[in-house]
Structure formats: structure tokens, C-alpha cells
Amino acid sequence: MRTITYAQGIKEALEEEMRRDPTVVLYGEDVAHFGGIFRITSGLQEEFGEERVFDTPISENAFVGAAVGAAITGLRPVVELQFADFLFTTGDEIILKAGMWRYVHGGAYKVPMVVRCPSGAAGVGPEHGQCPEAFFMHSPGLRIVSPATPADAKGLLKSAIRDDNPVLYFEHKLLYATKGEIPDDPDYLVPLGKAAIRQEGDALTLVAISAMVPKAMKVAERLAKEGHNIEVIDPRSLNPFDRPAIIESVKKTGKIVVAEESYKTLGVGAEIGAMLMEEALEYLDRPLRRVAMPDVPIPTAAALEQFVLPNEEKIYQACRELLN
Amino acid sequence: MRTITYAQGIKEALEEEMRRDPTVVLYGEDVAHFGGIFRITSGLQEEFGEERVFDTPISENAFVGAAVGAAITGLRPVVELQFADFLFTTGDEIILKAGMWRYVHGGAYKVPMVVRCPSGAAGVGPEHGQCPEAFFMHSPGLRIVSPATPADAKGLLKSAIRDDNPVLYFEHKLLYATKGEIPDDPDYLVPLGKAAIRQEGDALTLVAISAMVPKAMKVAERLAKEGHNIEVIDPRSLNPFDRPAIIESVKKTGKIVVAEESYKTLGVGAEIGAMLMEEALEYLDRPLRRVAMPDVPIPTAAALEQFVLPNEEKIYQACRELLN
Amino acid sequence: MDKKLKLDIYKKIVLSRRLEERIAELIKAGQVGGFMHPGVGQEALQVAAIATLRSDDYMLYAHRGVAYWVARGIPIQSVLCDLSGREGGTNRGKGGVMHVVSPELGVLGESGTLGGCFPIAAGAGMSIKVKHEDKVVLCFFGDGTSNRGTFHESLNFCAVRKLPVVFLCENNGWAVSVPTEQSTSVKDIADRRHGYGVPGKTFDGNDVEQVYDAVSEAVAHARAGNGPSLLEGKTYRLWGHWIGDPDTYRTREEVEKHWRRDPLPAYELKLMEEKVLTDAARAEIDKDARAQIDRAIAFMEKQPFMKGETALEDLYA
Amino acid sequence: MDKKLKLDIYKKIVLSRRLEERIAELIKAGQVGGFMHPGVGQEALQVAAIATLRSDDYMLYAHRGVAYWVARGIPIQSVLCDLSGREGGTNRGKGGVMHVVSPELGVLGESGTLGGCFPIAAGAGMSIKVKHEDKVVLCFFGDGTSNRGTFHESLNFCAVRKLPVVFLCENNGWAVSVPTEQSTSVKDIADRRHGYGVPGKTFDGNDVEQVYDAVSEAVAHARAGNGPSLLEGKTYRLWGHWIGDPDTYRTREEVEKHWRRDPLPAYELKLMEEKVLTDAARAEIDKDARAQIDRAIAFMEKQPFMKGETALEDLYA
Ligand SMILES: Cc1ncc(C[n+]2csc(CCOP(=O)(O)OP(=O)(O)O)c2C)c(N)n1
Ligand SMILES: Cc1ncc(C[n+]2csc(CCOP(=O)(O)OP(=O)(O)O)c2C)c(N)n1
Ligand SMILES: [Mg+2]
Ligand SMILES: [Mg+2]
């Protein structure tokens, strides 16, 4: 076991997969010489050369769409968007091209590509701070992952690169510097579609996504001290989505809180609620609680951002409400 | 009362509002001389001139984004997209510009604009046949309407044009030719955000959206003959969303089926399910049933399209299951 | 261009024309559905351009007609099965005639949203470059489509990375009901190359030799590692935008005028003058085309329809 | 340009420069947050261009610096309140310094996604035309941003509809760490006008008179109903991309070379030579700028922070 940061986990995954497979290429704005605005990719151009690691023009349509063209002709492109929000500038390329090229052409092609999307509110306002996973979870053909720990950041990115489908990989900006343990295994992979039970318990199920996971763990600790053993589930991947893990947990606990940084209406919590109403209604003894962004854009000023962001206290209160 | 088609309802709304308010302009591909590929706008250029009704280049980013620029400087643009699916080519313009321009600038501007989006599967495949309302329902700052009847097509479009917010107006292609009654009142408006109870009943709540409404009414008839009086709710507007109408109904019926043409995962039914789990859990005596598109793109071949599309029979079966 | 090549191009133009005529009949008779945009009048441009490619090159066709597939050698019976949603098509009922595909022939497919093709072409060019291959990508698009933002982003991207992509505009004067001069800020779309510092030219897209020469040159330029080109063939859409288009937006005189420039009889005449084609050969070729189509339709009609439940397949790899 | 105008431009350049220096100090000291992209070195271009506008014209600024707002007359204390999330700003804590706005002054706001500005500018142009006004829209953007698809779509849209929009590129040689020549397929971005058949030119963006003349001409062209122009001023970003940028991607020699072309001392010298400015006046102007800034900071510091719950306001009208 080693201790690494989340940012390092991403970088190691890129390095290892690029060494392993010459068809993996990496590009985006400022990723090559500068090493990316979040400095994840520094040194990669030196190691892999200008053809495999390069800077692009500010042309999100072209370079995200190009990943589809490259993927169907034999590469495994990894594209870095500077901010996850820029996915919206490439709606056609992501949703209708990456997500559907294989299907509309009757399975003739595989589309192995990864789009790295730095997500999360960090004082940068509504166009640089969203967690837009839920938009894309509604769209067929895409894989979606949102790692919360350094080990998952690495293991899921390696799996994403090896996957034959387009993967949106959401890396939360406020997690980059967080640390965690990771096995030494150079082929450490985390499978897509498998939730992690971060803590077992039977008092309540707390589903937490991405940066909400560390907050959820603190809430679990606090509640443990108060005598409530809650279960914390980190779905890690939103497509495929490990529905059974959540359903099984709720059958045991009868109570659920979902904590996420997406907008509340039709956020991931909506799907979880509806799914439970379909498949576990008789086990539910308390109402659903969704701790999410209210349905407003993310304001820039710190006080306003703090007001809208889900945080430890809000998650704690939601859990307490159900436990009372 | 007169009988008109849904297409006529749209056209009358455009004509009346353009006559009433000289700041209303209408544009899009082929809308002017040709009258639109669905022939909704024929004759409007003759009446209102080339400056207020015009054809655009095939430049969805420019002309949808231009609606935002025009709206904040005093016009009320109505933009026609040829297919609702093309919204994805304008993700930035719709979600980050139209939806957020007012908010990020602290309320300095109003953004009164309407984007008309012909939706719905009609043998035209995955990039011309979607009902993408749910994507945009997740996004703050937008109004979303999906009329199901000629009267609502007209009354909601007139309200949308008068509204000071950006409105995505989803007109279902297979409803264009349907007929219905409409009051003669030249100022007939249907308010945004008010659901219509299409049929009252207490056996079950059936929420149906857009083209699902006529199918739901047939199901209601059939069930009535079998002795079950169900309530059919047409939300009409998805933002604002008339949550109380659905909650009240479910408190009475204890059972709910949602019928929609969006993809199932995180479709509108997901929000409804989660909302009920939050606010009406104790009233629910049967699981939620969502009749929606399975999570695949819409295939082109008729047999495949029929297989995936929600239809009367699928809605009927879902209701029967809950009523048994 | 040697005689064999000329005859091959001619035959493919004839086969494309006859096939579209038959497809139009089938659609009008309600025998097949399908969202078909006919290419009648543009076949010379399409067939001659594709004739410049090597068998391992890539191409992205536009939404206009069947000639791209005929030219590249996709069996017409498969196209008909795609059109009618039957087994034996290229995309298993998923994409219909909008998404005919052939990985073996380098036919990458189509974007149903206009302009979606440009980034895909750029990406194929990128993979050629990374793999040090000497293939090229030929990307067709319409005059109206040249106004999409993806055009600009992709041209620039290919130019700065010197990717082997030939962008070929079929300027047929119209985008549905909107004439090119009303939607497009330049008379010659190839002039947009000045915004990207890439070579290119405008030529008569109804003239097989001009097309072949211009595209050959651009393909050679790309294959030699010198980057993209922007070409434009002037042509005309002789039929409506789709089968069933009321076509009320242009004058009959205008359409008539262009029928007199129909590339099929023009090329026929030229080949006759050059003695590449005789009257007898011409009749033979026509007969053969019709016979091929009859066989293909007979094949199609015997194929079962795709089963509904296959709708759930082919999404994830 | 008369003396008054020259002095006015000079004063605004000085005020902008001094203000950014102070903002950088405040940010580095952790006294304010904010996502600030400094414009040091580009103020001549920004201020002189805006000086050509009439008070009822519209403008869309880019993300680079404070000079746009200073030039247009937005009170600097409001900008500081936006920067620090306090009451008294222009956008009530919502958009920070990325979205400074003034409907009264025709400052329409900013798109945080690059290239989002172009369609907004086109739309403002459209409304001018429909309302038969004789206003114009001035739209700033960076060299890197000229590679977004919205640039192409909007230029074409404005060209075919003859909309009164002046597109002004601030070519500062870099987009974050990527030099323009590596991302952009033309040397002079104004050359892209050939793809749209619109007038325009490339000029020295650090030379106040060249900027003023070129933009005046384009504004007059637009105001007369003759449609858009595409202009490009060559300039240089003397500081990092953002405050805190390690700026490891360019050589110190390159940056040094451009400091010698800094438009502020250059314009100062010119105005002294022309006897528009004296040593005493210069000192006075500098002192006055600093005093204004001191007052504005004092104002800001007394303003309460915006209340958290106001986050829920201002979404719907
Ligand atoms: C993004 C997008 N906008 C609009 C359409 C609808 N549409 C299909 S074909 C067409 C006209 C295309 O014109 P052009 O590019 O000149 O090709 P042509 O049809 O003339 O061959 C339009 C508007 C579309 N498919 N995608
Ligand atoms: C669509 C989009 N892509 C990327 C970014 C991130 N970004 C902000 S500024 C910038 C560089 C812009 O370069 P340029 O247009 O030359 O302006 P400059 O910063 O040099 O003034 C980048 C890449 C963004 N905001 N929006
Ligand atoms: Mg055309
Ligand atoms: Mg720049």
C-alpha cells in the first residue's frame, strides 16, 4: 500500500495506460507543455511525444468529436476538458455522436474514449463549477464515473481507458489534493458499475457521490458516536449504475439519504428515489431525503456558494431527521 | 368553441402574438418562404415582413444564442429548431446562456425567448425523434412546456411568448394533426405551471406527458369499462412543475403510473417518483410504474421503434398491474 | 483517367440514378419507409470523388443520395434492407438509410445532425497520423452545412495538426428551401480556405474530370502528409430535398435549366465522343443496372424484417 | 482625436493599470477571492476601442482585465464589490468579476464559456436592426477564442443579415499556455474575414491611434447599415493568464521584449511629445487614479458581504 493524492491517481492511470497501450492518446487545452491547468498531465508530453500528447485549439466541438472519429478508427483517446461545464458546448458530440455512433450504425464500431471532466463548485461560479453527471446519466450509450478516492480515481480511470465505450470521467476539483491508500499492484483496476460500501451499517443508507463521500464519512462518524450505525454507499459509477447495492442496503435500513452536488430536480437522487419506489417500496419506512444543490446556478460569492452547496451539516441534519 | 388542429393552435398563437407585440420575431431554418418543414409558419413572412420572420443559415449555435442577445436588448424572439434533438448542438446557448444569463448578471436582464422544439419518435431515428424534456428540466433558469392538446398548444405558446423567461416549447410531431376544441377568446392563455386534470378518478393516478396524453385517455376509458375510475394528469408544463397537483392526486389514489416518451433513467418519472417518496410516502400503497423509453436511442426501423416506444398497451398493462 | 476508370465511374452513376428512381417509386407506393434525401443530379461529383480513394481510405458521406455507397461498393441490397428495416442491412434497423456503414470499406457512417461529420473526420485523420499510416479521409458536406461551427473548428484543427482530411463541399445551391446566397456569406465556399491557410478550389461538380482531378490532387496532398484541403464542386439538386418535398420554393425554370446540365447525359455524351462508350454498351450498362436493382429488390423482399426486440442490442460494446 | 479624447483615453489606461495592480495585491494577500484574468498590457486596445462608441451602443467584453469597465464608466467600486462578493456590485454576488454588467451603459455581460459571446452579439445586432436603431455592438474576444465554432456561425449570420456588429480580436499571442501560431491556422486572425466577405484589418493593438481609427471605421460602417467587420489588434499579455499563474510556458526574454512595448509608457511618451501631457499633469493623473482606487477600496471594505440566502434570487423574472 502507498499513499497518493487523487490527482496523482489520475496521473498514474494515464501514464500506466499510455505505456501499456500505444493507441492511447491524450489531448486538450494546455495539457501538453503546461501539464494542464490543474497540473495533472505534466511530464506526459516529454515521455510520450507530441503525437500522443498535445495541446488543442479552443475548439471543444472539434476535439471532443474527434475523439469519436479517432476511437472508431483504432485509437483510445483521452480528452481533457478544462471544466466539466464545457460538456454543454459539445452536446452533439457527447450525446448524439459518442453516445450513439455505435448504436445507429448497428454495432459496427466500438467507441473507446474517455473525456476527463473536472467538476465541482470551487468559487468559480456557474459556468466552471457544476457537477453535471445527471444530465448525461439520462442519455443512452455513455458510461459515467465519479470517483471519490485516490484509489478509485486511478482504478476507475484505468478501467475507463480500457473500456470499449465512451466514458465521461468526472474528477472533482476539490478532491485533487486529498490523500488515500492504494495497492501497489500495477494493474490495479476498479470495475465500472460496482458501488463501494464505504461503511456498513443498518440504521440508514446514505448514498454519497464524488466530493460528498468524505463528507458522508464524517457524518457517519458523528452519528456512530450518537449510537447510529449508518451505511455509506459510494456508487462510483453512475452508468452502469449499481442499483442492487442500493436496493439491498435499503431493504436492510428502510431509510435513505442521497447526497450529491448536482441540482436537486432530476439529480441522481431522483433516479434513486424512483427506483426504490419501484423495487423496494414495502421496505421504506421513512421518506427520501435529497441533499443536493437547490435548482439555481452556482453563485460565485463565497457566502452564496456556501449557502447552496450541500455540506456535512446539511447531510447530518437530513440523516438526523430520518433517524428521529 | 372552434375545432382546430394542434398545428393550427401553434400558428394562431404566433400570429396573434406577433400582431399584438411588434417585438416578437420568428426565425429558424426554412420558416419564412417555405413556412417551416412542418408547415407551421406559412404565410407569416408575408404578413410580418422579412425583418420579423426570416430564414437562418444552418447555425444553431448562432441563432439560438442570438435569441439570448436579442431578448436582453428588447425583442421577444421565437426560434424554431427543425427537431428538438438539435437542442444538443446548442447546449451552451440553452443551458449556460439562456438559462443563466439573468442569474449570473444578478437579475440585470430579462431573457424573454421561446425555442420551439418539434419532438417525438416518428420513424426518423435517434437524432430526429427524441423527447428530451428531462435533460432541460434538470437545468435551472429554463421554462419547459409540452402541450398535448390544440388548446394547450395555443394557450401555452401565447403564455410562453409573453413570459419574461426563456421557454423551451416542445411540440410533438405526431400531435400536429390532432384536433380539439378551443375557446373563441382571442386572448386565450394557458398559464405555465398548472397541470390539467384530464380525467378525475380515485383508483390510480396516471401522469401522461405530451403524446402520451391521448393514449392515457384511451387507457382511462378502457379501465372505466372494467370498473376502475383513474385520474389522468397532464402536467403540461415541466418547469414550473405543478407538484401539488400530482401529490394531491396520489394522496387520493395511492397508486401512480407515469407515461412519457423520454428515456426511463432520469426521465420525468424519476422526479415524480422521488418527489412522492419525499412528500407522500405514507399514501403510496403500490410501487411506482414508469412507462418510458428503455435506455437506448430510438431506432429507425418501424418494428424496432414500436418495440421501444411507450404505447397504449404498455400503459394499460402498467395500470392493470397496480390495480390488481 | 483511363478508359476502365471512366467506364467504372459511368456505370456507378447510372446504377445510382436508376436505384434512386426505384427507391422513389417504392417510397411513393408506401412499400418502404425511410428518411431518404435523393441525390439525383449530384452523382458525378460523388462517384468521381470517391473514385480517387484507395481501398483502405476512410470516407464520411453526406445525407444526399445513394451514389456514395454505390461508388464505394456497398452492396445495394444491403442499402435496400437498411431502407426497409430488414435483416441484411448494414446497421440492423438502427439507423436506416441515414446511417449506412461499412467498416471494411472505410465508410465510417453519418452524423444525422449536420456538421457532426467534421469532427469525426478530423478524428479519423488524427488516428491516421498517430498510427503513421498513409490513408486519407474524404468528408462530404453540403453548402448549408458549411455554416455550422464544427466546420470552422475542424478545419482549423486539421490545419494546425496537418491531418490528412479532404473536405469536399457539394454546393447544390440550396439547403432545403433556402438558397445558398441567402444563408452563406461567400459566393464560393472553398474561399473559406483562406481562414485556415489550406489549399483548395472551386470547380464544376457536374464535370467528372474536373472533380477527379481536383480531388486527386487534394488526396495526394493529404497522403503526402501536407494536411487538409477544402474543395467545392458546384452542382444542383434536381429533385426535392426529400422524397415528397412539395418543392414550392424554387421556380420550374430554374430546375429545368439545371436538368439541361444533368451530369448523367453530359458524361454519356462525352464518353461517346471519346469513343469510350458505344450505344450498345450504354444500353447494356443500363440494362445491367436495372437487373442488379431487380435482384436486389427481390433479395430485400425475401428478407425478414428486423425483430423489434433487437432494438435493445448494439448499444454498448 | 482631439486633446480631450486623448487625455481621457490616457487617464482610463492609467486607472485600469493601477487598479489591476491593486487587485493583484488584494488577491495575493488573500483579501479578496475572485477569478481574475489580468489585462495588463492590453489596456490601450480596450480603452481606445471603447472610446469610439456612443453612449447608447452595446458592448460585450472578454475575460481579460478591468479596462473595459473603466473605459465604459462602470464605477470601480462596483467592480471591487463584485470581486469580493459584497453588496454594491453589479451582479449581486452571482457572477463575480466574470460577469460585471451595466444595462444602462449597454454592457451586456460576459459568457464564461469562450465563444459564447459571439451569438449574443449577433442577437443584439439583430434587435438593433429590427427596431431600426442606429446603435452598434462591439464584441471583444481573444485569439484563442477565434477557434470556437460560434465565431464562424456568428460571423456568417451577421454577414448575411448585415448586422451592426464589430468583432474585435485582442490577439495577445497566447491562450493560457498555448501560443497562437500553434492553435490557429492563420497568422492574422482578421484574415478570416475572407470567409465571410466582410471588411476588417489587422493593426497594432498597442497603438491608441491605430486602434481608434480602425474601430471608428468599423463602427461607422456598422452604424451606416453596412454590416459587421472583423478587426484584430496585435497586443501582448504582460502578466500571467490568471493571478497566480506560474507562467512557466514562455521565456522571460519574450515577456521582457514585450514589456518594452508596454502601451502605457508608449502612449505617455507620445502625448508628452505632442504636448498633450505634461510631467505635472502626468503625476496628477497618477495620483488621482490612486486616490480613486483608495476611495473605492475603502468603500468596498465597508460594504457588507452579500447574504447567502440571496443565492436563491435573480433566477426567474
Ligand atoms: C444541425 C442540423 N440542423 C438542421 C438539420 C436539418 N436539415 C437536414 S438536411 C438540411 C439542409 C442541408 O443543406 P446542405 O448542407 O446544403 O445539403 P443539401 O441538403 O443541399 O444536400 C437541413 C436543414 C440537421 N439535420 N442538422
Ligand atoms: C469553451 C471554453 N473553453 C475553454 C475555456 C477556458 N479558458 C478560459 S480563458 C482561456 C484562454 C483564452 O485565450 P484567448 O481567447 O486568446 O484569450 P486570452 O486569455 O489570451 O485573453 C481558456 C482556454 C473556457 N472558458 N471556455
Ligand atoms: Mg445544399
Ligand atoms: Mg490570447
mmCIF file of C-alpha atoms in Angstrom, chain C residues 9-202:
data_model
loop_
_atom_site.group_PDB
_atom_site.id
_atom_site.type_symbol
_atom_site.label_atom_id
_atom_site.label_comp_id
_atom_site.label_asym_id
_atom_site.label_seq_id
_atom_site.Cartn_x
_atom_site.Cartn_y
_atom_site.Cartn_z
ATOM 1 C CA ILE C 9 -17.485 5.877 -62.936
ATOM 2 C CA TYR C 10 -20.112 5.967 -65.631
ATOM 3 C CA LYS C 11 -21.596 2.652 -64.558
ATOM 4 C CA LYS C 12 -21.803 3.734 -60.974
ATOM 5 C CA ILE C 13 -23.536 6.957 -61.923
ATOM 6 C CA VAL C 14 -26.065 5.003 -63.931
ATOM 7 C CA LEU C 15 -26.631 2.482 -61.170
ATOM 8 C CA SER C 16 -27.082 5.240 -58.596
ATOM 9 C CA ARG C 17 -29.554 7.096 -60.758
ATOM 10 C CA ARG C 18 -31.635 4.038 -61.537
ATOM 11 C CA LEU C 19 -31.582 2.966 -57.903
ATOM 12 C CA GLU C 20 -32.863 6.290 -56.665
ATOM 13 C CA GLU C 21 -35.608 6.263 -59.224
ATOM 14 C CA ARG C 22 -36.699 2.860 -57.977
ATOM 15 C CA ILE C 23 -36.412 3.850 -54.342
ATOM 16 C CA ALA C 24 -38.596 6.887 -55.016
ATOM 17 C CA GLU C 25 -41.203 4.585 -56.547
ATOM 18 C CA LEU C 26 -41.039 2.236 -53.600
ATOM 19 C CA ILE C 27 -41.416 5.082 -51.127
ATOM 20 C CA LYS C 28 -44.254 6.700 -53.023
ATOM 21 C CA ALA C 29 -46.016 3.356 -53.240
ATOM 22 C CA GLY C 30 -45.614 3.037 -49.484
ATOM 23 C CA GLN C 31 -43.599 -0.138 -49.908
ATOM 24 C CA VAL C 32 -40.684 1.133 -47.866
ATOM 25 C CA GLY C 33 -40.439 3.920 -45.342
ATOM 26 C CA GLY C 34 -37.161 5.626 -44.745
ATOM 27 C CA PHE C 35 -35.987 9.176 -44.471
ATOM 28 C CA MET C 36 -34.411 9.499 -47.924
ATOM 29 C CA HIS C 37 -32.788 12.602 -49.378
ATOM 30 C CA PRO C 38 -32.291 11.927 -53.075
ATOM 31 C CA GLY C 39 -29.028 12.776 -54.780
ATOM 32 C CA VAL C 40 -30.220 12.938 -58.368
ATOM 33 C CA GLY C 41 -28.008 15.398 -60.222
ATOM 34 C CA GLN C 42 -25.081 15.135 -57.815
ATOM 35 C CA GLU C 43 -23.864 11.652 -58.692
ATOM 36 C CA ALA C 44 -20.981 12.742 -60.888
ATOM 37 C CA LEU C 45 -19.432 14.661 -58.018
ATOM 38 C CA GLN C 46 -19.968 11.880 -55.543
ATOM 39 C CA VAL C 47 -18.820 8.985 -57.708
ATOM 40 C CA ALA C 48 -15.810 10.701 -59.263
ATOM 41 C CA ALA C 49 -14.589 11.953 -55.892
ATOM 42 C CA ILE C 50 -14.791 8.528 -54.312
ATOM 43 C CA ALA C 51 -13.017 7.027 -57.325
ATOM 44 C CA THR C 52 -9.867 8.848 -56.224
ATOM 45 C CA LEU C 53 -9.677 6.912 -52.963
ATOM 46 C CA ARG C 54 -7.611 3.870 -52.159
ATOM 47 C CA SER C 55 -9.490 0.912 -50.751
ATOM 48 C CA ASP C 56 -8.111 1.486 -47.247
ATOM 49 C CA ASP C 57 -9.023 5.166 -47.088
ATOM 50 C CA TYR C 58 -11.882 6.475 -44.961
ATOM 51 C CA MET C 59 -14.924 8.401 -46.060
ATOM 52 C CA LEU C 60 -17.849 10.209 -44.454
ATOM 53 C CA TYR C 61 -20.738 10.758 -46.823
ATOM 54 C CA ALA C 62 -23.467 13.378 -46.537
ATOM 55 C CA HIS C 63 -27.223 12.792 -46.421
ATOM 56 C CA ARG C 64 -27.730 13.181 -50.138
ATOM 57 C CA GLY C 65 -28.477 10.010 -52.064
ATOM 58 C CA VAL C 66 -27.121 6.539 -52.654
ATOM 59 C CA ALA C 67 -24.218 7.239 -55.001
ATOM 60 C CA TYR C 68 -21.644 7.388 -52.210
ATOM 61 C CA TRP C 69 -22.391 3.798 -51.274
ATOM 62 C CA VAL C 70 -22.664 2.588 -54.838
ATOM 63 C CA ALA C 71 -19.362 4.257 -55.616
ATOM 64 C CA ARG C 72 -17.643 2.662 -52.662
ATOM 65 C CA GLY C 73 -19.087 -0.754 -53.426
ATOM 66 C CA ILE C 74 -21.533 -1.326 -50.610
ATOM 67 C CA PRO C 75 -23.968 -3.934 -51.953
ATOM 68 C CA ILE C 76 -27.170 -2.199 -52.974
ATOM 69 C CA GLN C 77 -29.229 -4.961 -51.473
ATOM 70 C CA SER C 78 -27.861 -4.020 -48.048
ATOM 71 C CA VAL C 79 -28.813 -0.417 -48.627
ATOM 72 C CA LEU C 80 -32.332 -1.521 -49.527
ATOM 73 C CA CYS C 81 -32.537 -3.619 -46.379
ATOM 74 C CA ASP C 82 -31.457 -0.607 -44.327
ATOM 75 C CA LEU C 83 -34.130 1.410 -46.064
ATOM 76 C CA SER C 84 -36.834 -1.109 -45.297
ATOM 77 C CA GLY C 85 -35.747 -2.200 -41.838
ATOM 78 C CA ARG C 86 -34.981 -5.757 -42.811
ATOM 79 C CA GLU C 87 -32.257 -8.192 -41.929
ATOM 80 C CA GLY C 88 -29.284 -7.955 -44.253
ATOM 81 C CA GLY C 89 -28.788 -4.212 -43.932
ATOM 82 C CA THR C 90 -25.628 -2.593 -42.692
ATOM 83 C CA ASN C 91 -26.967 -1.215 -39.412
ATOM 84 C CA ARG C 92 -29.512 -3.763 -38.177
ATOM 85 C CA GLY C 93 -32.529 -1.474 -38.318
ATOM 86 C CA LYS C 94 -30.926 1.098 -36.094
ATOM 87 C CA GLY C 95 -30.017 3.898 -38.430
ATOM 88 C CA GLY C 96 -31.944 3.261 -41.633
ATOM 89 C CA VAL C 97 -30.575 4.881 -44.786
ATOM 90 C CA MET C 98 -29.254 7.757 -42.762
ATOM 91 C CA HIS C 99 -26.551 5.581 -41.249
ATOM 92 C CA VAL C 100 -25.377 3.090 -43.870
ATOM 93 C CA VAL C 101 -21.982 1.867 -42.764
ATOM 94 C CA SER C 102 -19.127 -0.365 -43.809
ATOM 95 C CA PRO C 103 -16.060 -0.688 -41.615
ATOM 96 C CA GLU C 104 -14.425 -2.957 -44.231
ATOM 97 C CA LEU C 105 -14.737 -0.269 -46.887
ATOM 98 C CA GLY C 106 -13.774 2.569 -44.572
ATOM 99 C CA VAL C 107 -17.266 4.053 -44.730
ATOM 100 C CA LEU C 108 -17.427 5.477 -41.232
ATOM 101 C CA GLY C 109 -21.109 6.351 -41.175
ATOM 102 C CA GLU C 110 -23.079 9.558 -40.964
ATOM 103 C CA SER C 111 -23.993 12.174 -38.433
ATOM 104 C CA GLY C 112 -27.707 12.895 -38.542
ATOM 105 C CA THR C 113 -27.019 16.353 -37.191
ATOM 106 C CA LEU C 114 -25.445 18.375 -39.947
ATOM 107 C CA GLY C 115 -21.864 19.304 -39.252
ATOM 108 C CA GLY C 116 -21.395 16.377 -36.891
ATOM 109 C CA CYS C 117 -19.272 14.822 -39.626
ATOM 110 C CA PHE C 118 -16.432 17.350 -39.459
ATOM 111 C CA PRO C 119 -15.035 16.466 -36.033
ATOM 112 C CA ILE C 120 -15.395 12.765 -36.802
ATOM 113 C CA ALA C 121 -13.366 13.258 -39.980
ATOM 114 C CA ALA C 122 -10.753 15.186 -38.017
ATOM 115 C CA GLY C 123 -10.550 12.335 -35.531
ATOM 116 C CA ALA C 124 -10.066 9.735 -38.234
ATOM 117 C CA GLY C 125 -7.308 11.943 -39.615
ATOM 118 C CA MET C 126 -5.775 12.102 -36.154
ATOM 119 C CA SER C 127 -5.687 8.355 -35.877
ATOM 120 C CA ILE C 128 -4.059 8.018 -39.302
ATOM 121 C CA LYS C 129 -1.377 10.406 -38.169
ATOM 122 C CA VAL C 130 -0.732 8.769 -34.808
ATOM 123 C CA LYS C 131 -0.508 5.360 -36.424
ATOM 124 C CA HIS C 132 1.813 6.663 -39.157
ATOM 125 C CA GLU C 133 -0.475 5.376 -41.893
ATOM 126 C CA ASP C 134 -0.739 6.982 -45.291
ATOM 127 C CA LYS C 135 -4.501 6.826 -45.540
ATOM 128 C CA VAL C 136 -6.717 9.814 -46.130
ATOM 129 C CA VAL C 137 -10.229 10.808 -45.068
ATOM 130 C CA LEU C 138 -12.720 12.185 -47.562
ATOM 131 C CA CYS C 139 -15.527 14.159 -45.933
ATOM 132 C CA PHE C 140 -18.562 15.252 -47.958
ATOM 133 C CA PHE C 141 -20.883 18.034 -46.843
ATOM 134 C CA GLY C 142 -23.449 20.435 -48.261
ATOM 135 C CA ASP C 143 -23.233 24.167 -48.806
ATOM 136 C CA GLY C 144 -25.707 24.793 -45.985
ATOM 137 C CA THR C 145 -23.683 22.627 -43.635
ATOM 138 C CA SER C 146 -20.636 24.791 -44.204
ATOM 139 C CA ASN C 147 -22.259 27.310 -41.880
ATOM 140 C CA ARG C 148 -22.071 25.059 -38.838
ATOM 141 C CA GLY C 149 -19.472 25.916 -36.230
ATOM 142 C CA THR C 150 -17.988 22.433 -36.380
ATOM 143 C CA PHE C 151 -16.800 23.252 -39.895
ATOM 144 C CA HIS C 152 -14.634 26.052 -38.566
ATOM 145 C CA GLU C 153 -13.324 24.185 -35.554
ATOM 146 C CA SER C 154 -12.467 21.111 -37.574
ATOM 147 C CA LEU C 155 -10.842 22.919 -40.488
ATOM 148 C CA ASN C 156 -8.655 24.817 -38.062
ATOM 149 C CA PHE C 157 -7.877 21.702 -36.038
ATOM 150 C CA CYS C 158 -6.910 19.717 -39.128
ATOM 151 C CA ALA C 159 -4.871 22.619 -40.468
ATOM 152 C CA VAL C 160 -2.794 23.149 -37.343
ATOM 153 C CA ARG C 161 -2.229 19.429 -36.909
ATOM 154 C CA LYS C 162 -1.774 18.810 -40.641
ATOM 155 C CA LEU C 163 -4.278 15.991 -40.700
ATOM 156 C CA PRO C 164 -4.963 14.110 -43.939
ATOM 157 C CA VAL C 165 -8.563 15.141 -44.452
ATOM 158 C CA VAL C 166 -10.139 16.309 -47.701
ATOM 159 C CA PHE C 167 -13.240 18.413 -47.057
ATOM 160 C CA LEU C 168 -15.453 18.348 -50.112
ATOM 161 C CA CYS C 169 -18.457 20.624 -50.349
ATOM 162 C CA GLU C 170 -21.292 19.651 -52.644
ATOM 163 C CA ASN C 171 -22.663 23.084 -53.364
ATOM 164 C CA ASN C 172 -26.058 22.366 -54.861
ATOM 165 C CA GLY C 173 -27.352 25.889 -54.446
ATOM 166 C CA TRP C 174 -29.937 25.080 -51.808
ATOM 167 C CA ALA C 175 -30.362 23.959 -48.217
ATOM 168 C CA VAL C 176 -33.918 22.658 -48.199
ATOM 169 C CA SER C 177 -35.766 25.866 -49.210
ATOM 170 C CA VAL C 178 -33.012 28.365 -48.562
ATOM 171 C CA PRO C 179 -30.786 29.397 -51.468
ATOM 172 C CA THR C 180 -27.076 29.358 -50.712
ATOM 173 C CA GLU C 181 -26.534 33.051 -51.339
ATOM 174 C CA GLN C 182 -29.097 33.879 -48.701
ATOM 175 C CA SER C 183 -27.503 31.798 -45.969
ATOM 176 C CA THR C 184 -23.848 31.904 -46.844
ATOM 177 C CA SER C 185 -21.587 34.892 -46.739
ATOM 178 C CA VAL C 186 -19.264 33.854 -49.568
ATOM 179 C CA LYS C 187 -20.067 33.010 -53.142
ATOM 180 C CA ASP C 188 -17.537 30.221 -53.286
ATOM 181 C CA ILE C 189 -17.391 28.127 -50.168
ATOM 182 C CA ALA C 190 -13.866 26.977 -50.986
ATOM 183 C CA ASP C 191 -12.855 30.601 -50.393
ATOM 184 C CA ARG C 192 -13.250 29.865 -46.719
ATOM 185 C CA ARG C 193 -9.920 28.080 -47.001
ATOM 186 C CA HIS C 194 -8.281 31.476 -46.553
ATOM 187 C CA GLY C 195 -9.404 31.387 -42.952
ATOM 188 C CA TYR C 196 -7.337 28.247 -42.449
ATOM 189 C CA GLY C 197 -4.384 28.669 -44.748
ATOM 190 C CA VAL C 198 -5.150 25.441 -46.576
ATOM 191 C CA PRO C 199 -5.284 24.729 -50.306
ATOM 192 C CA GLY C 200 -8.437 24.057 -52.247
ATOM 193 C CA LYS C 201 -10.507 25.160 -55.179
ATOM 194 C CA THR C 202 -13.961 25.535 -56.633
#
